[in-house]
Amino acid sequence: MSLPAAHLVGLQLSLSCCWALSCHSTETSADFSLPGDYLLAGLFPLHSDCPGVRHRPTVTLCDRPDSFNGHGYHLFQAMRFGIEEINNSTALLPNVTLGYQLYDVCSESANMYATLNVLSLLGTHHIEIRADPSHYSPAALAVIGPDTTNHAATTAALLSPFLVPLISYEASSVTLGVKRHYPSFLRTIPSDKHQVQTMVLLLQSFGWVWISVVGSDGDYGQLGVQALEEQATQQGICVAFKDIIPFSARPGDERMQGIMHHLARARTTVVVVFSSRQLARVFFESVVLANLTAKVWIASEDWAISRHISNVPGIQGIGTVLGVAIQQRLVPGLKEFEEAYVQADKGAPGPCSRTSECSSNQLCRECRAFTAEQMPTLGAFSMSSAYNAYRAVYAVAHGLHQLLGCASGACSRDRVYPWQLLEQIRKVNFLLHKDTVRFNDNGDPLSGYDIIAWDWSGPKWNFRVIGSSMWPPVHLDINKTKIRWHGKDNQVPKSVCSSDCLEGHQRVISGFYHCCFECVPCEAGSFLNKSDLHSCQPCGKEEWAPAGSETCFPRTVVFLTWHETISWVLLAANTLLLLLVTGTAGLFAWHLHTPVVKSAGGRLCFFMLGSLAGGSCGLYGFFGEPTLPTCLLRQSLLALGFAIFLSCLTIRSFQLVFIFKFSAKVPTFYRAWVQNHGPGLFVVISSMAQLLICLTWLAVWTPLPTREYQVFPELVVLDCTEANSPGFMLAFAYNGLLSVSAFACSYLGKDLPENYNEAKCVTFSLLLNFVSWIAFFTTASVYQGKYLPAVNVLAALSSLSGGFSGYFLPKCYVILCRPDLNSTEHFQASIQEYTRRCGST
């Protein structure tokens, strides 16, 4: 025997025992049953459960004084009314009548007993175990109800092996939609899955991210709190406090005082109450006793528009109440039907015989005793729930309509098994008072919620519809102007642990919850992406951002352009230098055989002028966007050209000093120096040394165009890499050595004849060279911007101009302005004067 079969055998025995012990002495009311061709069962909470202390399992008798449930009464009447409408209709089920067996399920035991009674074979009190349950014919073809998730789970688990359709009007737990466990379960109330999603969207729409959650004991509250916490956390909402209201809770008891204390300490403005009506009443009575005010209370659908809660004394001071409610629908004619029921002659209750099909909870004395003035008020909440029960009845009727082939105008009256009806109910798609009734694959209705706000504008709360929630996917449509907030100036309350940070400030979490944080500005070069508020992201290489920024900006690419003012000045100065060098070369060529040109070095002067011109041409490479050719040539031409000039200047000064001061003392060395072309050899060797340094520099430490990102955060500086390379420093050091040598030789010749004494001018030019490059390197150590090449050009131009001016301009002056000094006689006289002076010393 299979495990389910074994369970059912046990249930059969339980059913028989319960019937033998309880049913024979109870009374029944004719209102709970109606004969018909096809029988439906209805499970409704006409009374509340007061279990007390039990010492053994017993069936709770529901019809007890002071336990009547007006809400369940309206559901009970909605099913009766719906079946009466269908039986009176000639379109839906012509020539076929529906009957019913209604049960008061005030407790778990009453619900279990009613379910077992539904499963019993028609006309018996026994459940028969068959190898093929598809041909099993229970007392009822379908069951409407029950109300709570706990009751529905029990009933669905018992009915599912027989595939008896169970359509609940109020059980909304997500677990009931799992077809693997409850294949025959359907409902006309939306699943809590959508309710939780709606609540999270409601919290997000007002920016409430710091909340408390309270649920009721049982599957409805506990599973709802669990799902809400999971989805809220995924959406960045923090649950600062959560708790469950136990079944045994009473207003103001120690357990409720503890919940109130923790709610006050949590300092959350928004509290979500995912609770059943009964325990929500206990909770809010405790809230009023604890004087918890100025909060926003989010209601689940079970109590959102319940007068049972809104009638709590003093509840008007608790703050603002928003809620998720099932869509408010009307059952046309239900109110009149209830009024007619009150006025009808119901007769006296009859006994429940052992051969009848009644159960121990098919009696409601209060229902029979109502007068027109005393009947329960049919409020919005009860009307909406009654519509769901009414809709469930019509879903079964439409399933039978298809199964019996009633579209032809007459129904077949064939034998119907529950599983056949279940298939048809799943497929129904019809309009009921402009409302489309159909089910999805999980057996859930494709309907929505109303978003309501409690409005205290009179002696009692009014439930104002402020929006709706529809799916798929779940989305809200709220008119926020309809809400009357409890705060000053009707402002939306805030519920946050930490206020939002300023733009460009990241959230640094302090403590356990990510909603509690400190605000720290993003550093320069980073930005705060709104998709991740907890970490600053670095900008791209070509971007920049100031401190505390939410976005990055493109960097400005800068370099020393041709059209800038400083460029024009430097280009003009360099071009002028080239023109002067060219003009000097022409002038010296014209006066090549004059004493001045010969004393200056003769043809060596053209080599010197050419080297200056070459270095000057290299300066044009500092302007415009750097390229590989300009990076290769600009510094190397300057270094090589100036090295050649300094080599010539050094050897020229050395030669004059040697001739006048040492030729007579070391004649052999002098003759060898002259015969072996010592001056020219020195210039070649010195120049070749610099050329070798430059070639090594270009080969090993190749100057390349570079984009400098580190110096200025908002700029990309285009330059060449030569300034930092060892090759550049080696070439510069070599020129420095030549400068010192030239300076030393010139200084030694400070007392030579006047026409050969170049010490003052050369010393000045070399000092200018030293100062220029010291100034350049000092500037380069503190500034790396776009104008650094201009400083480099200025230093180089000063060195070249200083060298040209110190050596060539005095000679040009003599040639052009003092031709009388450019004569052999004058030079001989100068030499004789120098000889006389040396002889006297």
Tab-separated table of N, CA and C in Angstrom, residues 414-508:
chain	number	residue	atom	x	y	z
A	414	ASP	N	-24.362	14.044	-18.004
A	414	ASP	CA	-23.476	12.895	-17.863
A	414	ASP	C	-22.842	12.878	-16.476
A	415	ARG	N	-22.312	11.731	-16.163
A	415	ARG	CA	-21.582	11.631	-14.900
A	415	ARG	C	-20.270	12.401	-15.029
A	416	VAL	N	-19.967	13.169	-14.014
A	416	VAL	CA	-18.772	14.027	-14.049
A	416	VAL	C	-17.860	13.629	-12.895
A	417	TYR	N	-16.601	13.445	-13.243
A	417	TYR	CA	-15.589	13.178	-12.218
A	417	TYR	C	-14.842	14.476	-11.903
A	418	PRO	N	-14.320	14.612	-10.680
A	418	PRO	CA	-13.666	15.878	-10.296
A	418	PRO	C	-12.518	16.284	-11.213
A	419	TRP	N	-11.712	15.292	-11.621
A	419	TRP	CA	-10.550	15.661	-12.451
A	419	TRP	C	-10.984	16.240	-13.788
A	420	GLN	N	-12.130	15.780	-14.343
A	420	GLN	CA	-12.628	16.342	-15.601
A	420	GLN	C	-13.050	17.797	-15.414
A	421	LEU	N	-13.724	18.045	-14.309
A	421	LEU	CA	-14.151	19.417	-14.015
A	421	LEU	C	-12.937	20.319	-13.792
A	422	LEU	N	-11.905	19.806	-13.113
A	422	LEU	CA	-10.696	20.591	-12.851
A	422	LEU	C	-10.055	21.081	-14.147
A	423	GLU	N	-9.995	20.190	-15.150
A	423	GLU	CA	-9.410	20.578	-16.439
A	423	GLU	C	-10.182	21.734	-17.064
A	424	GLN	N	-11.482	21.688	-16.996
A	424	GLN	CA	-12.298	22.737	-17.608
A	424	GLN	C	-12.230	24.049	-16.824
A	425	ILE	N	-12.166	23.956	-15.501
A	425	ILE	CA	-12.080	25.190	-14.701
A	425	ILE	C	-10.786	25.928	-15.010
A	426	ARG	N	-9.700	25.206	-15.193
A	426	ARG	CA	-8.437	25.847	-15.513
A	426	ARG	C	-8.510	26.625	-16.825
A	427	LYS	N	-9.415	26.220	-17.705
A	427	LYS	CA	-9.487	26.845	-19.035
A	427	LYS	C	-10.510	27.971	-19.115
A	428	VAL	N	-11.294	28.192	-18.079
A	428	VAL	CA	-12.390	29.163	-18.184
A	428	VAL	C	-11.854	30.555	-18.491
A	429	ASN	N	-12.627	31.285	-19.224
A	429	ASN	CA	-12.304	32.675	-19.586
A	429	ASN	C	-13.626	33.353	-19.935
A	430	PHE	N	-14.182	34.060	-18.967
A	430	PHE	CA	-15.505	34.648	-19.177
A	430	PHE	C	-15.599	35.993	-18.449
A	431	LEU	N	-16.634	36.753	-18.813
A	431	LEU	CA	-16.895	38.043	-18.187
A	431	LEU	C	-17.969	37.885	-17.130
A	432	LEU	N	-17.698	38.419	-15.961
A	432	LEU	CA	-18.655	38.408	-14.859
A	432	LEU	C	-18.799	39.835	-14.364
A	433	HIS	N	-19.882	40.458	-14.737
A	433	HIS	CA	-20.123	41.864	-14.377
A	433	HIS	C	-18.919	42.739	-14.777
A	434	LYS	N	-18.545	42.615	-16.049
A	434	LYS	CA	-17.443	43.386	-16.651
A	434	LYS	C	-16.061	43.028	-16.090
A	435	ASP	N	-15.977	41.929	-15.379
A	435	ASP	CA	-14.705	41.455	-14.819
A	435	ASP	C	-14.333	40.145	-15.508
A	436	THR	N	-13.112	40.097	-16.074
A	436	THR	CA	-12.664	38.880	-16.752
A	436	THR	C	-12.190	37.858	-15.723
A	437	VAL	N	-12.760	36.658	-15.805
A	437	VAL	CA	-12.391	35.592	-14.879
A	437	VAL	C	-11.616	34.532	-15.660
A	438	ARG	N	-10.376	34.337	-15.294
A	438	ARG	CA	-9.551	33.267	-15.854
A	438	ARG	C	-8.372	33.040	-14.907
A	439	PHE	N	-7.684	31.920	-15.092
A	439	PHE	CA	-6.599	31.521	-14.201
A	439	PHE	C	-5.326	31.315	-15.002
A	440	ASN	N	-4.180	31.570	-14.340
A	440	ASN	CA	-2.904	31.280	-14.987
A	440	ASN	C	-2.482	29.843	-14.689
A	441	ASP	N	-1.276	29.488	-15.065
A	441	ASP	CA	-0.828	28.101	-14.904
A	441	ASP	C	-0.742	27.673	-13.449
A	442	ASN	N	-0.590	28.632	-12.535
A	442	ASN	CA	-0.523	28.301	-11.114
A	442	ASN	C	-1.888	28.294	-10.446
A	443	GLY	N	-2.931	28.556	-11.230
A	443	GLY	CA	-4.267	28.613	-10.661
A	443	GLY	C	-4.600	29.933	-10.014
A	444	ASP	N	-3.797	30.971	-10.292
A	444	ASP	CA	-4.039	32.297	-9.728
A	444	ASP	C	-4.850	33.136	-10.701
A	445	PRO	N	-5.666	34.061	-10.195
A	445	PRO	CA	-6.460	34.917	-11.089
A	445	PRO	C	-5.575	35.991	-11.723
A	446	LEU	N	-5.975	36.410	-12.887
A	446	LEU	CA	-5.243	37.491	-13.555
A	446	LEU	C	-5.957	38.799	-13.260
A	447	SER	N	-5.873	39.207	-12.015
A	447	SER	CA	-6.504	40.455	-11.578
A	447	SER	C	-5.461	41.325	-10.917
A	448	GLY	N	-5.864	42.346	-10.188
A	448	GLY	CA	-4.906	43.255	-9.572
A	448	GLY	C	-5.335	43.634	-8.168
A	449	TYR	N	-4.641	44.649	-7.626
A	449	TYR	CA	-4.947	45.168	-6.290
A	449	TYR	C	-5.350	46.634	-6.394
A	450	ASP	N	-6.089	47.061	-5.405
A	450	ASP	CA	-6.286	48.489	-5.174
A	450	ASP	C	-5.281	48.942	-4.126
A	451	ILE	N	-4.738	50.136	-4.305
A	451	ILE	CA	-3.903	50.760	-3.270
A	451	ILE	C	-4.797	51.751	-2.540
A	452	ILE	N	-4.937	51.562	-1.241
A	452	ILE	CA	-5.891	52.388	-0.486
A	452	ILE	C	-5.165	53.197	0.577
A	453	ALA	N	-5.817	54.263	1.003
A	453	ALA	CA	-5.345	55.078	2.128
A	453	ALA	C	-6.513	55.307	3.066
A	454	TRP	N	-6.267	55.196	4.360
A	454	TRP	CA	-7.313	55.486	5.336
A	454	TRP	C	-7.419	56.998	5.493
A	455	ASP	N	-8.644	57.465	5.395
A	455	ASP	CA	-8.880	58.906	5.441
A	455	ASP	C	-9.797	59.224	6.622
A	456	TRP	N	-9.245	59.928	7.607
A	456	TRP	CA	-10.021	60.288	8.792
A	456	TRP	C	-10.636	61.666	8.574
A	457	SER	N	-11.730	61.668	7.870
A	457	SER	CA	-12.379	62.959	7.585
A	457	SER	C	-13.755	63.049	8.232
A	458	GLY	N	-14.098	62.093	9.057
A	458	GLY	CA	-15.384	62.093	9.733
A	458	GLY	C	-15.278	61.336	11.039
A	459	PRO	N	-16.384	60.828	11.529
A	459	PRO	CA	-16.349	60.094	12.809
A	459	PRO	C	-15.696	58.727	12.702
A	460	LYS	N	-15.429	58.229	11.513
A	460	LYS	CA	-14.769	56.926	11.351
A	460	LYS	C	-13.907	56.955	10.090
A	461	TRP	N	-13.053	55.956	10.001
A	461	TRP	CA	-12.158	55.877	8.857
A	461	TRP	C	-12.933	55.648	7.570
A	462	ASN	N	-12.454	56.295	6.514
A	462	ASN	CA	-12.919	56.001	5.164
A	462	ASN	C	-11.762	55.396	4.387
A	463	PHE	N	-12.063	54.447	3.544
A	463	PHE	CA	-11.038	53.798	2.725
A	463	PHE	C	-11.056	54.426	1.345
A	464	ARG	N	-10.022	55.192	1.064
A	464	ARG	CA	-9.954	55.896	-0.221
A	464	ARG	C	-8.994	55.164	-1.156
A	465	VAL	N	-9.474	54.845	-2.342
A	465	VAL	CA	-8.619	54.201	-3.347
A	465	VAL	C	-7.740	55.276	-3.985
A	466	ILE	N	-6.407	55.089	-3.864
A	466	ILE	CA	-5.470	56.082	-4.392
A	466	ILE	C	-4.683	55.564	-5.588
A	467	GLY	N	-4.879	54.299	-5.927
A	467	GLY	CA	-4.135	53.758	-7.063
A	467	GLY	C	-4.433	52.287	-7.250
A	468	SER	N	-3.641	51.674	-8.088
A	468	SER	CA	-3.852	50.259	-8.390
A	468	SER	C	-2.516	49.598	-8.694
A	469	SER	N	-2.536	48.277	-8.613
A	469	SER	CA	-1.374	47.467	-8.969
A	469	SER	C	-1.842	46.402	-9.953
A	470	MET	N	-1.167	46.345	-11.103
A	470	MET	CA	-1.526	45.381	-12.135
A	470	MET	C	-0.293	44.591	-12.554
A	471	TRP	N	-0.524	43.481	-13.200
A	471	TRP	CA	0.574	42.636	-13.694
A	471	TRP	C	0.062	41.840	-14.865
A	472	PRO	N	0.934	41.133	-15.610
A	472	PRO	CA	2.413	41.158	-15.515
A	472	PRO	C	2.998	42.264	-16.377
A	473	PRO	N	4.215	42.785	-16.060
A	473	PRO	CA	4.835	42.659	-14.741
A	473	PRO	C	4.139	43.577	-13.754
A	474	VAL	N	4.430	43.384	-12.492
A	474	VAL	CA	3.770	44.193	-11.461
A	474	VAL	C	4.194	45.653	-11.605
A	475	HIS	N	3.212	46.537	-11.681
A	475	HIS	CA	3.505	47.975	-11.756
A	475	HIS	C	2.415	48.741	-11.019
A	476	LEU	N	2.788	49.887	-10.481
A	476	LEU	CA	1.872	50.705	-9.689
A	476	LEU	C	1.426	51.928	-10.473
A	477	ASP	N	0.210	52.339	-10.167
A	477	ASP	CA	-0.307	53.609	-10.673
A	477	ASP	C	-0.964	54.302	-9.488
A	478	ILE	N	-0.277	55.306	-8.919
A	478	ILE	CA	-0.734	55.939	-7.670
A	478	ILE	C	-0.938	57.433	-7.892
A	479	ASN	N	-2.039	57.943	-7.386
A	479	ASN	CA	-2.287	59.388	-7.342
A	479	ASN	C	-1.935	59.867	-5.937
A	480	LYS	N	-0.710	60.325	-5.763
A	480	LYS	CA	-0.215	60.676	-4.437
A	480	LYS	C	-0.910	61.894	-3.842
A	481	THR	N	-1.569	62.682	-4.680
A	481	THR	CA	-2.251	63.877	-4.166
A	481	THR	C	-3.489	63.514	-3.348
A	482	LYS	N	-3.962	62.285	-3.458
A	482	LYS	CA	-5.146	61.872	-2.710
A	482	LYS	C	-4.827	61.476	-1.275
A	483	ILE	N	-3.557	61.388	-0.937
A	483	ILE	CA	-3.170	60.913	0.397
A	483	ILE	C	-3.116	62.094	1.359
A	484	ARG	N	-3.710	61.928	2.513
A	484	ARG	CA	-3.618	62.934	3.584
A	484	ARG	C	-2.641	62.405	4.627
A	485	TRP	N	-1.451	62.987	4.649
A	485	TRP	CA	-0.407	62.524	5.556
A	485	TRP	C	-0.628	63.095	6.948
A	486	HIS	N	-0.070	62.391	7.934
A	486	HIS	CA	-0.274	62.809	9.317
A	486	HIS	C	0.648	63.953	9.722
A	487	GLY	N	1.700	64.215	8.956
A	487	GLY	CA	2.655	65.250	9.346
A	487	GLY	C	2.182	66.653	9.012
A	488	LYS	N	3.048	67.625	9.328
A	488	LYS	CA	2.724	69.019	9.059
A	488	LYS	C	2.753	69.283	7.558
A	489	ASP	N	1.898	70.183	7.121
A	489	ASP	CA	1.842	70.632	5.726
A	489	ASP	C	1.630	69.477	4.750
A	490	ASN	N	1.090	68.365	5.258
A	490	ASN	CA	0.777	67.220	4.389
A	490	ASN	C	2.001	66.738	3.617
A	491	GLN	N	3.173	66.753	4.264
A	491	GLN	CA	4.411	66.324	3.624
A	491	GLN	C	4.587	64.809	3.752
A	492	VAL	N	5.177	64.222	2.712
A	492	VAL	CA	5.432	62.781	2.735
A	492	VAL	C	6.464	62.480	3.828
A	493	PRO	N	6.155	61.609	4.771
A	493	PRO	CA	7.144	61.279	5.822
A	493	PRO	C	8.360	60.573	5.222
A	494	LYS	N	9.485	60.764	5.879
A	494	LYS	CA	10.705	60.074	5.466
A	494	LYS	C	10.962	58.898	6.397
A	495	SER	N	11.473	57.833	5.809
A	495	SER	CA	11.843	56.670	6.624
A	495	SER	C	13.179	56.156	6.117
A	496	VAL	N	14.243	56.790	6.610
A	496	VAL	CA	15.596	56.430	6.204
A	496	VAL	C	16.479	56.359	7.442
A	497	CYS	N	17.507	55.541	7.363
A	497	CYS	CA	18.479	55.493	8.458
A	497	CYS	C	19.471	56.639	8.323
A	498	SER	N	19.899	56.901	7.092
A	498	SER	CA	20.796	58.018	6.793
A	498	SER	C	20.244	58.770	5.601
A	499	SER	N	20.335	60.089	5.655
A	499	SER	CA	19.849	60.899	4.543
A	499	SER	C	20.718	60.704	3.317
A	500	ASP	N	20.132	60.962	2.164
A	500	ASP	CA	20.873	60.806	0.913
A	500	ASP	C	22.113	61.692	0.899
A	501	CYS	N	23.154	61.180	0.296
A	501	CYS	CA	24.394	61.945	0.185
A	501	CYS	C	24.277	63.000	-0.903
A	502	LEU	N	25.133	64.007	-0.799
A	502	LEU	CA	25.211	65.002	-1.858
A	502	LEU	C	25.745	64.357	-3.127
A	503	GLU	N	25.605	65.064	-4.213
A	503	GLU	CA	26.104	64.543	-5.483
A	503	GLU	C	27.605	64.289	-5.403
A	504	GLY	N	27.998	63.134	-5.912
A	504	GLY	CA	29.421	62.811	-5.938
A	504	GLY	C	29.980	62.321	-4.620
A	505	HIS	N	29.112	62.002	-3.668
A	505	HIS	CA	29.555	61.468	-2.369
A	505	HIS	C	29.150	60.007	-2.277
A	506	GLN	N	30.105	59.144	-1.998
A	506	GLN	CA	29.815	57.728	-1.878
A	506	GLN	C	29.337	57.389	-0.475
A	507	ARG	N	28.589	56.287	-0.391
A	507	ARG	CA	28.065	55.845	0.889
A	507	ARG	C	29.028	54.828	1.507
A	508	VAL	N	29.545	55.155	2.665
A	508	VAL	CA	30.414	54.235	3.404
A	508	VAL	C	29.587	53.658	4.550
